[in-house]
Amino acid sequence: MFIWGQRNVYRKKGYVADYCSICRSNQPHKVVRIGLAFHLYYITFTEGALRGHRRTCDSCKTASDTDVDMYTGFHDGPAPIDVLMQHTYPDLNEVVAARLALEHKVLHTPGQLTAQERREVLFAPFLALSPQVEKRYETIHLDLVDGFSIVGSIALLMVIPSVSRFVAPGHDGEIMLGTVVLVAVFIVYQLATGGARFMRRKIIPHVADVIRPLRPSDDELHFILNTLKQHKHKMGKKLKVKELIEQLERTPN
């Protein structure tokens, strides 16, 4: 049987300076080229046809699409932000001056924000992180909890037959069948709740950090999620307002 088709190929371009809406500041970013290439047994031999470029913030690990034409070059490895700005995006401060001024107002004088500015800041982290949520829910992903659950379940299935012979001789078949059913239910449960764990660990803390200075009301949060839902963003359904409120009430690290 031949396994072949097309797959995304990621190739490192280098590091650049750019603005991160989650960190609310200019940060080092790693840029990768995304190509669509033919594979044979998941092995590719070319970079493939260009599909785009993605940058990932070195600080918060938020990934987003980017236009590499705005960079003057790429740095081979991580470097201080001022070095990266000089070599990859020398006019970055001028380009994002308005945004930096807005973030300064958010942190120091949030009461002076206009209604439009407040809405823009509140929506920003949801929109920035939405692509990660979309990607996470495209297919089934195994996180660390899933991995440990599967390994532990396999180990349990290997041990149970030996134990059951001593504990309940003559009933090892029934015990084994019951164990298999319980293990299957447990694994399915872990896989089904993996997305919720991803939201709680990777998405909600970032959103909360950005909007916490504004102390958003419950009505504002519901409005944002309903708007996202209307525009077919999975985040509108997957992010729970109650969990976000709980995160907002916690003291940031």
PDB file of N, CA and C in Angstrom, residues 203-244:
ATOM      1  N   ILE A 203      -5.409  29.456  25.909  1.00  0.00           N
ATOM      2  CA  ILE A 203      -6.146  30.583  25.331  1.00  0.00           C
ATOM      3  C   ILE A 203      -6.663  31.544  26.401  1.00  0.00           C
ATOM      4  N   ILE A 204      -7.415  31.046  27.350  1.00  0.00           N
ATOM      5  CA  ILE A 204      -8.050  31.907  28.347  1.00  0.00           C
ATOM      6  C   ILE A 204      -7.043  32.744  29.135  1.00  0.00           C
ATOM      7  N   PRO A 205      -5.902  32.179  29.589  1.00  0.00           N
ATOM      8  CA  PRO A 205      -4.947  33.028  30.327  1.00  0.00           C
ATOM      9  C   PRO A 205      -4.430  34.201  29.507  1.00  0.00           C
ATOM     10  N   HIS A 206      -4.165  34.007  28.216  1.00  0.00           N
ATOM     11  CA  HIS A 206      -3.684  35.092  27.363  1.00  0.00           C
ATOM     12  C   HIS A 206      -4.753  36.160  27.179  1.00  0.00           C
ATOM     13  N   VAL A 207      -5.989  35.724  26.911  1.00  0.00           N
ATOM     14  CA  VAL A 207      -7.082  36.689  26.743  1.00  0.00           C
ATOM     15  C   VAL A 207      -7.253  37.513  28.018  1.00  0.00           C
ATOM     16  N   ALA A 208      -7.244  36.836  29.152  1.00  0.00           N
ATOM     17  CA  ALA A 208      -7.448  37.523  30.430  1.00  0.00           C
ATOM     18  C   ALA A 208      -6.343  38.546  30.704  1.00  0.00           C
ATOM     19  N   ASP A 209      -5.108  38.198  30.394  1.00  0.00           N
ATOM     20  CA  ASP A 209      -4.000  39.124  30.644  1.00  0.00           C
ATOM     21  C   ASP A 209      -4.155  40.420  29.857  1.00  0.00           C
ATOM     22  N   VAL A 210      -4.667  40.308  28.636  1.00  0.00           N
ATOM     23  CA  VAL A 210      -4.801  41.498  27.779  1.00  0.00           C
ATOM     24  C   VAL A 210      -5.951  42.386  28.222  1.00  0.00           C
ATOM     25  N   ILE A 211      -7.088  41.791  28.558  1.00  0.00           N
ATOM     26  CA  ILE A 211      -8.274  42.600  28.837  1.00  0.00           C
ATOM     27  C   ILE A 211      -8.456  42.926  30.320  1.00  0.00           C
ATOM     28  N   ARG A 212      -7.662  42.341  31.197  1.00  0.00           N
ATOM     29  CA  ARG A 212      -7.819  42.565  32.642  1.00  0.00           C
ATOM     30  C   ARG A 212      -7.791  44.049  33.032  1.00  0.00           C
ATOM     31  N   PRO A 213      -6.885  44.877  32.465  1.00  0.00           N
ATOM     32  CA  PRO A 213      -6.859  46.292  32.865  1.00  0.00           C
ATOM     33  C   PRO A 213      -8.175  47.022  32.612  1.00  0.00           C
ATOM     34  N   LEU A 214      -8.986  46.520  31.685  1.00  0.00           N
ATOM     35  CA  LEU A 214     -10.249  47.183  31.348  1.00  0.00           C
ATOM     36  C   LEU A 214     -11.415  46.718  32.216  1.00  0.00           C
ATOM     37  N   ARG A 215     -11.205  45.663  32.990  1.00  0.00           N
ATOM     38  CA  ARG A 215     -12.256  45.130  33.850  1.00  0.00           C
ATOM     39  C   ARG A 215     -13.586  44.988  33.088  1.00  0.00           C
ATOM     40  N   PRO A 216     -13.603  44.188  32.053  1.00  0.00           N
ATOM     41  CA  PRO A 216     -14.821  44.074  31.237  1.00  0.00           C
ATOM     42  C   PRO A 216     -15.989  43.501  32.027  1.00  0.00           C
ATOM     43  N   SER A 217     -17.179  43.955  31.686  1.00  0.00           N
ATOM     44  CA  SER A 217     -18.388  43.449  32.330  1.00  0.00           C
ATOM     45  C   SER A 217     -18.790  42.120  31.705  1.00  0.00           C
ATOM     46  N   ASP A 218     -19.661  41.400  32.393  1.00  0.00           N
ATOM     47  CA  ASP A 218     -20.171  40.138  31.856  1.00  0.00           C
ATOM     48  C   ASP A 218     -20.881  40.381  30.518  1.00  0.00           C
ATOM     49  N   ASP A 219     -21.622  41.477  30.432  1.00  0.00           N
ATOM     50  CA  ASP A 219     -22.350  41.785  29.196  1.00  0.00           C
ATOM     51  C   ASP A 219     -21.377  42.000  28.031  1.00  0.00           C
ATOM     52  N   GLU A 220     -20.258  42.672  28.295  1.00  0.00           N
ATOM     53  CA  GLU A 220     -19.267  42.893  27.236  1.00  0.00           C
ATOM     54  C   GLU A 220     -18.674  41.575  26.761  1.00  0.00           C
ATOM     55  N   LEU A 221     -18.367  40.686  27.694  1.00  0.00           N
ATOM     56  CA  LEU A 221     -17.793  39.388  27.326  1.00  0.00           C
ATOM     57  C   LEU A 221     -18.780  38.555  26.519  1.00  0.00           C
ATOM     58  N   HIS A 222     -20.039  38.553  26.952  1.00  0.00           N
ATOM     59  CA  HIS A 222     -21.068  37.809  26.206  1.00  0.00           C
ATOM     60  C   HIS A 222     -21.245  38.408  24.807  1.00  0.00           C
ATOM     61  N   PHE A 223     -21.190  39.723  24.699  1.00  0.00           N
ATOM     62  CA  PHE A 223     -21.330  40.383  23.397  1.00  0.00           C
ATOM     63  C   PHE A 223     -20.190  39.961  22.460  1.00  0.00           C
ATOM     64  N   ILE A 224     -18.965  39.941  22.974  1.00  0.00           N
ATOM     65  CA  ILE A 224     -17.803  39.559  22.157  1.00  0.00           C
ATOM     66  C   ILE A 224     -17.953  38.131  21.659  1.00  0.00           C
ATOM     67  N   LEU A 225     -18.276  37.207  22.550  1.00  0.00           N
ATOM     68  CA  LEU A 225     -18.378  35.793  22.160  1.00  0.00           C
ATOM     69  C   LEU A 225     -19.556  35.562  21.219  1.00  0.00           C
ATOM     70  N   ASN A 226     -20.652  36.239  21.434  1.00  0.00           N
ATOM     71  CA  ASN A 226     -21.792  36.107  20.519  1.00  0.00           C
ATOM     72  C   ASN A 226     -21.446  36.645  19.137  1.00  0.00           C
ATOM     73  N   THR A 227     -20.692  37.750  19.089  1.00  0.00           N
ATOM     74  CA  THR A 227     -20.259  38.305  17.803  1.00  0.00           C
ATOM     75  C   THR A 227     -19.338  37.324  17.082  1.00  0.00           C
ATOM     76  N   LEU A 228     -18.399  36.742  17.819  1.00  0.00           N
ATOM     77  CA  LEU A 228     -17.495  35.751  17.223  1.00  0.00           C
ATOM     78  C   LEU A 228     -18.284  34.552  16.710  1.00  0.00           C
ATOM     79  N   LYS A 229     -19.271  34.137  17.478  1.00  0.00           N
ATOM     80  CA  LYS A 229     -20.095  32.995  17.073  1.00  0.00           C
ATOM     81  C   LYS A 229     -20.855  33.305  15.790  1.00  0.00           C
ATOM     82  N   GLN A 230     -21.380  34.518  15.693  1.00  0.00           N
ATOM     83  CA  GLN A 230     -22.118  34.919  14.491  1.00  0.00           C
ATOM     84  C   GLN A 230     -21.223  34.918  13.250  1.00  0.00           C
ATOM     85  N   HIS A 231     -19.935  35.199  13.452  1.00  0.00           N
ATOM     86  CA  HIS A 231     -18.986  35.223  12.347  1.00  0.00           C
ATOM     87  C   HIS A 231     -18.249  33.890  12.189  1.00  0.00           C
ATOM     88  N   LYS A 232     -18.814  32.826  12.773  1.00  0.00           N
ATOM     89  CA  LYS A 232     -18.332  31.452  12.584  1.00  0.00           C
ATOM     90  C   LYS A 232     -16.951  31.184  13.189  1.00  0.00           C
ATOM     91  N   HIS A 233     -16.570  31.950  14.209  1.00  0.00           N
ATOM     92  CA  HIS A 233     -15.335  31.656  14.933  1.00  0.00           C
ATOM     93  C   HIS A 233     -15.630  30.577  15.977  1.00  0.00           C
ATOM     94  N   LYS A 234     -14.858  29.500  15.966  1.00  0.00           N
ATOM     95  CA  LYS A 234     -15.079  28.436  16.948  1.00  0.00           C
ATOM     96  C   LYS A 234     -14.889  28.943  18.377  1.00  0.00           C
ATOM     97  N   MET A 235     -14.039  29.956  18.536  1.00  0.00           N
ATOM     98  CA  MET A 235     -13.816  30.494  19.874  1.00  0.00           C
ATOM     99  C   MET A 235     -15.115  30.965  20.509  1.00  0.00           C
ATOM    100  N   GLY A 236     -16.053  31.440  19.694  1.00  0.00           N
ATOM    101  CA  GLY A 236     -17.320  31.909  20.221  1.00  0.00           C
ATOM    102  C   GLY A 236     -18.090  30.823  20.944  1.00  0.00           C
ATOM    103  N   LYS A 237     -17.876  29.561  20.536  1.00  0.00           N
ATOM    104  CA  LYS A 237     -18.558  28.442  21.179  1.00  0.00           C
ATOM    105  C   LYS A 237     -17.693  27.759  22.235  1.00  0.00           C
ATOM    106  N   LYS A 238     -16.405  27.682  21.963  1.00  0.00           N
ATOM    107  CA  LYS A 238     -15.523  26.884  22.817  1.00  0.00           C
ATOM    108  C   LYS A 238     -15.059  27.607  24.073  1.00  0.00           C
ATOM    109  N   LEU A 239     -14.983  28.928  24.035  1.00  0.00           N
ATOM    110  CA  LEU A 239     -14.527  29.672  25.216  1.00  0.00           C
ATOM    111  C   LEU A 239     -15.720  29.924  26.137  1.00  0.00           C
ATOM    112  N   LYS A 240     -15.566  29.525  27.384  1.00  0.00           N
ATOM    113  CA  LYS A 240     -16.642  29.665  28.364  1.00  0.00           C
ATOM    114  C   LYS A 240     -16.461  30.960  29.159  1.00  0.00           C
ATOM    115  N   VAL A 241     -17.512  31.782  29.174  1.00  0.00           N
ATOM    116  CA  VAL A 241     -17.450  33.067  29.875  1.00  0.00           C
ATOM    117  C   VAL A 241     -17.129  32.863  31.353  1.00  0.00           C
ATOM    118  N   LYS A 242     -17.711  31.855  31.976  1.00  0.00           N
ATOM    119  CA  LYS A 242     -17.484  31.605  33.396  1.00  0.00           C
ATOM    120  C   LYS A 242     -16.003  31.361  33.679  1.00  0.00           C
ATOM    121  N   GLU A 243     -15.346  30.562  32.823  1.00  0.00           N
ATOM    122  CA  GLU A 243     -13.925  30.268  33.028  1.00  0.00           C
ATOM    123  C   GLU A 243     -13.075  31.508  32.791  1.00  0.00           C
ATOM    124  N   LEU A 244     -13.471  32.333  31.830  1.00  0.00           N
ATOM    125  CA  LEU A 244     -12.730  33.567  31.574  1.00  0.00           C
ATOM    126  C   LEU A 244     -12.868  34.531  32.756  1.00  0.00           C
TER     127      LEU A 244
END
